Every structure is written in C-alpha cells, then in structure tokens.
Amino acid sequence: AFNAISVLILRFKQPDAPRPWRVPFNPRIGGRELPLGLLCIAFVLVACALVNLFTKEIATIAGMVFTGAFFTMFVISERIVTRRRVGAATHLDHFQLDTGREIGLASLGCREGGVLVPVRDYNTLTQIDWILSQAEAEDRDVVVLTVRVLGQGRGTPGITDDQIFSDYEQKLFTRVVAIAERHGRTVTLLVTPGTNIFDALAQSAVQLRSGLIVVGESEIMTPEQQAHLLGEAWDRTPHDLDLSTRLLVLGKDGRVKRFSLGAHLPDLSSGDVEHIHRLWVDAVGAVGPRIHHRDIVRAALDSFEVELRSERRETAVMRLRRQLEGMPPTS
C-alpha cells in the first residue's frame, strides 16, 4: 500500500520523468495527466490494509511490534554510522564543490594539451604518482577524473551533490591530493556522471582537449583491450580532426604501453618507408616523375579497400593475419 502511494505521489511530482512502463488508463484533463489505473490500484491496496488493520487484532499488534523493533534498530544503526563518519572525516580533506557547470578549459582554468588521469580505486593510484614524476607532464596541467557511474536508463533526474560527491570520492581525492603535494604539484579534481566509463572519459578528454590520458592496467582487461574500448568511445565522440590524444597504460610491472586514439599517423618502420620508396621508383618509370610517395600509399589503400569489399575479402583478411604473425606474404 505504501509503495503504491509512493508511486502515485511520484507520478504527480515528476510527471515527465522517463519510465520503462506505465499503468494504463491515463487520460489528460486540461493538459494534466490523471493516472486512473494507478489510483485504482492504490485504493484497493490501501483498503485491504485498513481492513486487515481493524479486523485482525493479533496480526496488527505483532506487526506494530515488529515495525517498532526494526525502526528502533535502524535509528540506532544510523546514529552509530554517523558518528563513525564524523570521526573519520577529521582525517579527510574538505573540498568545495562547484557543480552545474559544463566541462571545459575555461571553467576548470586549464590549458590545452593537458594530462587526464582517470581514477576510481583509492588503493591503486600508481598512475598519478608515475605521471607526476615524468618530464612530459612538467609543463602540462593535470586533471584527475573519476566517473560516477549512473543507471543505464534514459536519465536520472534529481541527482544531488552527495550522490555525485560521496564519502568515497572525498577519501579518493584526499589521497590524490596527498600524492600531488608530495610531488609539489597542483592537480585539478573532477567528477563527472556517466553511464559508460569509456564514453565519459572520451567526452571529458575531448572537452578538455587533453593531449595525454594516463590509466593503470586493468585487473580484467589487457592494455590492448583498454585501448580498443577507449578508441571505440573516441570514434563515437564528436571531436576536431586536429585533436591528437594518446593513451598511456601503466602496467603492474612498471612498463608503459602507448596508443594513439582516433585517426593518426602510422608508426612506420624504416623497412616500411624503404618498401614505399622502392614502389615509387618503379612507378616513376611507368607513370612519370609527377607521382609522389603519398600517391603510392593512396593507391595501395584504395586497392585494399576494394579487395575487402569484394569476393576476395577472405584472401585480404588472411594476408593481414599472416602479416601479424610475421609470415611472408603469398601470391
């Protein structure tokens, strides 16, 4: 009965909130929705509850005792937890929240090409300690980001500050600040809500025009898988073509793997460059000196694209696999 009343109240307080399902029979009178179906359900449940309350004496007494006992237990438990939080709060830094603003360089006071460091577990902040000690981050602004994962629905109305910045985020950022102070650096702290960590990270990097994203190695994914998922999110996020951002994954053994996000210049070896040059020399003899090395690359790409989209797709894929395995190509 109480659940039905609560849903009914929410229907009037938040009439336009997205809902996966609605009780039918909701006519509109004067531009306002009247939930007749929900009213009927609430009326029946409340009527049954009142009948039971006044006709079943033993059940009523037992229910009141049961409710009173649990209410007392919950009140005592809440006060104990509150005292513990107050005691623990003396060891945490206090942060002034600035909410309701769009993420951007101007709003955060950062410069373009900075370093974005996503964090979540306050026990694994090695990537922050590492990047603050690197020369490539000395002249860059460092933004430490944590993503508050929300539900997968179409929206979460009425998110309050304590839901975005809870005791956990306070403890997390306290440890981040301690690391930054140890290095004598200033970092910008940022909390952003999102339904997908990689999408939220890509959007934040685009809005801040970050040049570097530094993450720690995942417990459940390889660095290549992390780069792949972030790369997919990067391609889904609208961004300027001139934005060049790299991903650095700090392994548990201290090794660093670097990946480029989105379209970028390929990492050609000296052998690759020599191969292109040999083809260019051969093409000059057939076409003439007007041809350039980029024309050789473009012609090869066009040919490979046509092959992938034709009945010879399997042959093209097999050639790629042989290339990855280091095997010589076949005709």
C-alpha positions as a Python dict, from the first residue, in 0.01 Angstrom:
ca = {
    (1, 'A'): (0, 0, 0),
    (2, 'F'): (282, 240, 88),
    (3, 'N'): (465, 153, -236),
    (4, 'A'): (150, 226, -438),
    (5, 'I'): (106, 561, -262),
    (6, 'S'): (472, 649, -322),
    (7, 'V'): (447, 571, -694),
    (8, 'L'): (129, 777, -712),
    (9, 'I'): (299, 1075, -548),
    (10, 'L'): (595, 1047, -787),
    (11, 'R'): (357, 1041, -1081),
    (12, 'F'): (233, 1386, -981),
    (13, 'K'): (570, 1528, -868),
    (14, 'Q'): (763, 1404, -1171),
    (15, 'P'): (504, 1357, -1445),
    (16, 'D'): (752, 1378, -1734),
    (17, 'A'): (1026, 1157, -1589),
    (18, 'P'): (1122, 866, -1821),
    (19, 'R'): (965, 536, -1711),
    (20, 'P'): (1010, 195, -1875),
    (21, 'W'): (643, 108, -1808),
    (22, 'R'): (324, 289, -1701),
    (23, 'V'): (-2, 159, -1561),
    (24, 'P'): (-263, 208, -1839),
    (25, 'F'): (-564, 441, -1832),
    (26, 'N'): (-402, 783, -1805),
    (27, 'P'): (-638, 1037, -1963),
    (28, 'R'): (-533, 1401, -1988),
    (29, 'I'): (-768, 1663, -1847),
    (30, 'G'): (-675, 2026, -1900),
    (31, 'G'): (-322, 1931, -2009),
    (32, 'R'): (-261, 1731, -1689),
    (33, 'E'): (-236, 1355, -1678),
    (34, 'L'): (-477, 1172, -1447),
    (35, 'P'): (-345, 824, -1358),
    (36, 'L'): (-676, 642, -1309),
    (37, 'G'): (-522, 294, -1327),
    (38, 'L'): (-264, 374, -1061),
    (39, 'L'): (-532, 539, -843),
    (40, 'C'): (-746, 224, -857),
    (41, 'I'): (-454, 0, -760),
    (42, 'A'): (-356, 227, -469),
    (43, 'F'): (-718, 245, -349),
    (44, 'V'): (-759, -134, -346),
    (45, 'L'): (-429, -191, -163),
    (46, 'V'): (-494, 79, 98),
    (47, 'A'): (-850, -52, 154),
    (48, 'C'): (-719, -406, 212),
    (49, 'A'): (-456, -273, 450),
    (50, 'L'): (-713, -78, 654),
    (51, 'V'): (-947, -379, 671),
    (52, 'N'): (-667, -601, 798),
    (53, 'L'): (-561, -334, 1046),
    (54, 'F'): (-903, -315, 1214),
    (55, 'T'): (-1017, -678, 1183),
    (56, 'K'): (-707, -881, 1272),
    (57, 'E'): (-605, -782, 1622),
    (58, 'I'): (-319, -1030, 1675),
    (59, 'A'): (-164, -957, 1336),
    (60, 'T'): (-195, -582, 1395),
    (61, 'I'): (-23, -600, 1736),
    (62, 'A'): (251, -828, 1603),
    (63, 'G'): (304, -601, 1302),
    (64, 'M'): (331, -289, 1519),
    (65, 'V'): (583, -459, 1750),
    (66, 'F'): (780, -584, 1450),
    (67, 'T'): (781, -241, 1287),
    (68, 'G'): (874, -64, 1612),
    (69, 'A'): (1161, -303, 1681),
    (70, 'F'): (1310, -264, 1335),
    (71, 'F'): (1259, 112, 1336),
    (72, 'T'): (1448, 136, 1666),
    (73, 'M'): (1727, -84, 1532),
    (74, 'F'): (1762, 125, 1216),
    (75, 'V'): (1771, 453, 1412),
    (76, 'I'): (2044, 324, 1645),
    (77, 'S'): (2244, 184, 1350),
    (78, 'E'): (2217, 514, 1162),
    (79, 'R'): (2348, 712, 1458),
    (80, 'I'): (2642, 474, 1505),
    (81, 'V'): (2737, 503, 1138),
    (82, 'T'): (2703, 883, 1151),
    (83, 'R'): (2940, 900, 1448),
    (84, 'R'): (3195, 686, 1265),
    (85, 'R'): (3175, 909, 957),
    (86, 'V'): (3221, 1222, 1167),
    (87, 'G'): (3523, 1065, 1335),
    (88, 'A'): (3671, 958, 1004),
    (89, 'A'): (3601, 1296, 843),
    (90, 'T'): (3863, 1460, 1064),
    (91, 'H'): (4128, 1271, 865),
    (92, 'L'): (3989, 1369, 524),
    (93, 'D'): (4041, 1686, 326),
    (94, 'H'): (3741, 1910, 276),
    (95, 'F'): (3657, 2013, -78),
    (96, 'Q'): (3447, 2299, -205),
    (97, 'L'): (3209, 2167, -471),
    (98, 'D'): (3146, 2367, -786),
    (99, 'T'): (2855, 2196, -961),
    (100, 'G'): (2626, 2265, -1252),
    (101, 'R'): (2890, 2381, -1497),
    (102, 'E'): (2995, 2235, -1830),
    (103, 'I'): (3335, 2070, -1852),
    (104, 'G'): (3577, 2294, -2041),
    (105, 'L'): (3917, 2456, -2035),
    (106, 'A'): (3780, 2792, -1924),
    (107, 'S'): (3562, 2654, -1645),
    (108, 'L'): (3847, 2446, -1499),
    (109, 'G'): (4118, 2702, -1565),
    (110, 'C'): (4333, 2454, -1758),
    (111, 'R'): (4541, 2480, -2072),
    (112, 'E'): (4502, 2280, -2390),
    (113, 'G'): (4710, 1963, -2427),
    (114, 'G'): (4699, 1868, -2059),
    (115, 'V'): (4708, 1529, -1891),
    (116, 'L'): (4386, 1350, -1794),
    (117, 'V'): (4420, 1079, -1528),
    (118, 'P'): (4107, 871, -1456),
    (119, 'V'): (4091, 710, -1109),
    (120, 'R'): (3841, 504, -914),
    (121, 'D'): (4014, 287, -652),
    (122, 'Y'): (4197, 487, -386),
    (123, 'N'): (4423, 186, -325),
    (124, 'T'): (4558, 189, -682),
    (125, 'L'): (4680, 539, -766),
    (126, 'T'): (5017, 439, -909),
    (127, 'Q'): (4946, 611, -1241),
    (128, 'I'): (4919, 951, -1069),
    (129, 'D'): (5244, 901, -879),
    (130, 'W'): (5414, 794, -1203),
    (131, 'I'): (5294, 1071, -1435),
    (132, 'L'): (5372, 1348, -1185),
    (133, 'S'): (5734, 1229, -1184),
    (134, 'Q'): (5766, 1231, -1565),
    (135, 'A'): (5926, 1513, -1761),
    (136, 'E'): (5647, 1513, -2024),
    (137, 'A'): (5398, 1625, -1757),
    (138, 'E'): (5607, 1904, -1601),
    (139, 'D'): (5464, 2184, -1816),
    (140, 'R'): (5114, 2040, -1851),
    (141, 'D'): (4804, 2081, -1640),
    (142, 'V'): (4699, 1756, -1475),
    (143, 'V'): (4328, 1681, -1431),
    (144, 'V'): (4232, 1384, -1212),
    (145, 'L'): (3893, 1246, -1316),
    (146, 'T'): (3659, 999, -1151),
    (147, 'V'): (3342, 886, -1326),
    (148, 'R'): (3026, 844, -1119),
    (149, 'V'): (2853, 556, -1298),
    (150, 'L'): (2477, 604, -1315),
    (151, 'G'): (2199, 372, -1423),
    (152, 'Q'): (2158, 259, -1781),
    (153, 'G'): (1817, 428, -1822),
    (154, 'R'): (1734, 731, -2031),
    (155, 'G'): (1803, 969, -1745),
    (156, 'T'): (1850, 1006, -1374),
    (157, 'P'): (1655, 1311, -1258),
    (158, 'G'): (1720, 1485, -930),
    (159, 'I'): (2087, 1389, -876),
    (160, 'T'): (2211, 1567, -567),
    (161, 'D'): (2563, 1673, -471),
    (162, 'D'): (2601, 1394, -215),
    (163, 'Q'): (2519, 1140, -484),
    (164, 'I'): (2788, 1277, -714),
    (165, 'F'): (3045, 1351, -443),
    (166, 'S'): (3007, 1100, -162),
    (167, 'D'): (3237, 996, 122),
    (168, 'Y'): (3413, 763, -119),
    (169, 'E'): (3507, 1044, -359),
    (170, 'Q'): (3622, 1252, -62),
    (171, 'K'): (3858, 977, 52),
    (172, 'L'): (3972, 916, -305),
    (173, 'F'): (4058, 1281, -370),
    (174, 'T'): (4221, 1315, -27),
    (175, 'R'): (4474, 1052, -131),
    (176, 'V'): (4516, 1214, -474),
    (177, 'V'): (4596, 1550, -313),
    (178, 'A'): (4847, 1381, -80),
    (179, 'I'): (5032, 1236, -381),
    (180, 'A'): (5029, 1572, -561),
    (181, 'E'): (5162, 1753, -254),
    (182, 'R'): (5442, 1500, -226),
    (183, 'H'): (5550, 1594, -579),
    (184, 'G'): (5493, 1966, -520),
    (185, 'R'): (5232, 1980, -796),
    (186, 'T'): (4880, 2118, -827),
    (187, 'V'): (4612, 1898, -980),
    (188, 'T'): (4255, 1974, -1082),
    (189, 'L'): (3991, 1738, -943),
    (190, 'L'): (3687, 1649, -1150),
    (191, 'V'): (3382, 1424, -1102),
    (192, 'T'): (3159, 1356, -1398),
    (193, 'P'): (2848, 1135, -1418),
    (194, 'G'): (2808, 882, -1695),
    (195, 'T'): (2653, 550, -1789),
    (196, 'N'): (2972, 423, -1954),
    (197, 'I'): (3320, 485, -1817),
    (198, 'F'): (3492, 489, -2158),
    (199, 'D'): (3236, 724, -2315),
    (200, 'A'): (3262, 962, -2017),
    (201, 'L'): (3642, 951, -2037),
    (202, 'A'): (3644, 1020, -2411),
    (203, 'Q'): (3396, 1307, -2379),
    (204, 'S'): (3598, 1465, -2097),
    (205, 'A'): (3922, 1434, -2294),
    (206, 'V'): (3761, 1600, -2598),
    (207, 'Q'): (3608, 1882, -2395),
    (208, 'L'): (3940, 1948, -2218),
    (209, 'R'): (4140, 1892, -2540),
    (210, 'S'): (4374, 1665, -2346),
    (211, 'G'): (4695, 1556, -2512),
    (212, 'L'): (4755, 1261, -2284),
    (213, 'I'): (4537, 1010, -2097),
    (214, 'V'): (4713, 802, -1833),
    (215, 'V'): (4546, 494, -1686),
    (216, 'G'): (4658, 200, -1479),
    (217, 'E'): (4642, -155, -1607),
    (218, 'S'): (4302, -315, -1555),
    (219, 'E'): (4251, -626, -1344),
    (220, 'I'): (4020, -779, -1604),
    (221, 'M'): (4147, -639, -1936),
    (222, 'T'): (4475, -623, -2121),
    (223, 'P'): (4615, -281, -2219),
    (224, 'E'): (4521, -356, -2580),
    (225, 'Q'): (4159, -420, -2479),
    (226, 'Q'): (4153, -97, -2276),
    (227, 'A'): (4286, 95, -2577),
    (228, 'H'): (4034, -73, -2808),
    (229, 'L'): (3732, 17, -2591),
    (230, 'L'): (3851, 374, -2541),
    (231, 'G'): (3923, 400, -2915),
    (232, 'E'): (3565, 295, -2995),
    (233, 'A'): (3432, 553, -2748),
    (234, 'W'): (3665, 813, -2902),
    (235, 'D'): (3525, 745, -3250),
    (236, 'R'): (3169, 780, -3114),
    (237, 'T'): (3251, 1118, -2959),
    (238, 'P'): (3243, 1424, -3191),
    (239, 'H'): (3584, 1591, -3192),
    (240, 'D'): (3808, 1811, -3402),
    (241, 'L'): (4024, 1624, -3650),
    (242, 'D'): (4329, 1819, -3538),
    (243, 'L'): (4298, 1692, -3179),
    (244, 'S'): (4584, 1449, -3117),
    (245, 'T'): (4548, 1247, -2797),
    (246, 'R'): (4749, 949, -2680),
    (247, 'L'): (4667, 683, -2423),
    (248, 'L'): (4932, 559, -2181),
    (249, 'V'): (4866, 237, -1990),
    (250, 'L'): (5094, 186, -1690),
    (251, 'G'): (5142, -186, -1633),
    (252, 'K'): (5171, -355, -1297),
    (253, 'D'): (5535, -432, -1375),
    (254, 'G'): (5608, -64, -1443),
    (255, 'R'): (5620, -93, -1821),
    (256, 'V'): (5427, 163, -2025),
    (257, 'K'): (5230, 96, -2341),
    (258, 'R'): (5135, 388, -2563),
    (259, 'F'): (4842, 407, -2803),
    (260, 'S'): (4714, 680, -3034),
    (261, 'L'): (4340, 750, -3033),
    (262, 'G'): (4140, 800, -3348),
    (263, 'A'): (4296, 871, -3687),
    (264, 'H'): (4671, 926, -3656),
    (265, 'L'): (4993, 893, -3848),
    (266, 'P'): (5100, 526, -3870),
    (267, 'D'): (5413, 412, -3693),
    (268, 'L'): (5618, 317, -3998),
    (269, 'S'): (5945, 134, -3963),
    (270, 'S'): (6248, 210, -4179),
    (271, 'G'): (6170, -107, -4374),
    (272, 'D'): (5816, 19, -4446),
    (273, 'V'): (5950, 352, -4572),
    (274, 'E'): (6205, 172, -4790),
    (275, 'H'): (5929, -51, -4931),
    (276, 'I'): (5719, 254, -5027),
    (277, 'H'): (6025, 413, -5186),
    (278, 'R'): (6100, 105, -5399),
    (279, 'L'): (5742, 104, -5527),
    (280, 'W'): (5768, 475, -5601),
    (281, 'V'): (6087, 425, -5805),
    (282, 'D'): (5913, 153, -6007),
    (283, 'A'): (5602, 372, -6055),
    (284, 'V'): (5808, 671, -6174),
    (285, 'G'): (5938, 460, -6460),
    (286, 'A'): (5583, 369, -6560),
    (287, 'V'): (5387, 689, -6485),
    (288, 'G'): (5641, 969, -6473),
    (289, 'P'): (5811, 1195, -6217),
    (290, 'R'): (5488, 1373, -6119),
    (291, 'I'): (5392, 1088, -5886),
    (292, 'H'): (5466, 1120, -5512),
    (293, 'H'): (5515, 872, -5232),
    (294, 'R'): (5169, 956, -5091),
    (295, 'D'): (5019, 852, -5426),
    (296, 'I'): (5170, 507, -5382),
    (297, 'V'): (5018, 477, -5034),
    (298, 'R'): (4677, 605, -5151),
    (299, 'A'): (4669, 362, -5445),
    (300, 'A'): (4756, 72, -5212),
    (301, 'L'): (4483, 172, -4969),
    (302, 'D'): (4223, 201, -5246),
    (303, 'S'): (4319, -141, -5378),
    (304, 'F'): (4298, -299, -5032),
    (305, 'E'): (3959, -135, -4966),
    (306, 'V'): (3818, -272, -5293),
    (307, 'E'): (3951, -617, -5204),
    (308, 'L'): (3790, -608, -4859),
    (309, 'R'): (3453, -522, -5011),
    (310, 'S'): (3463, -786, -5283),
    (311, 'E'): (3455, -1164, -5301),
    (312, 'R'): (3828, -1164, -5222),
    (313, 'R'): (3766, -1042, -4868),
    (314, 'E'): (3881, -1367, -4708),
    (315, 'T'): (4207, -1351, -4903),
    (316, 'A'): (4271, -996, -4782),
    (317, 'V'): (4193, -1089, -4421),
    (318, 'M'): (4422, -1393, -4443),
    (319, 'R'): (4702, -1172, -4572),
    (320, 'L'): (4656, -941, -4274),
    (321, 'R'): (4672, -1233, -4033),
    (322, 'R'): (4991, -1360, -4194),
    (323, 'Q'): (5136, -1010, -4161),
    (324, 'L'): (5051, -1004, -3788),
    (325, 'E'): (5212, -1345, -3740),
    (326, 'G'): (5528, -1231, -3918),
    (327, 'M'): (5488, -1482, -4202),
    (328, 'P'): (5593, -1396, -4559),
    (329, 'P'): (5304, -1299, -4790),
    (330, 'T'): (5183, -1539, -5057),
    (331, 'S'): (5052, -1465, -5402),
}
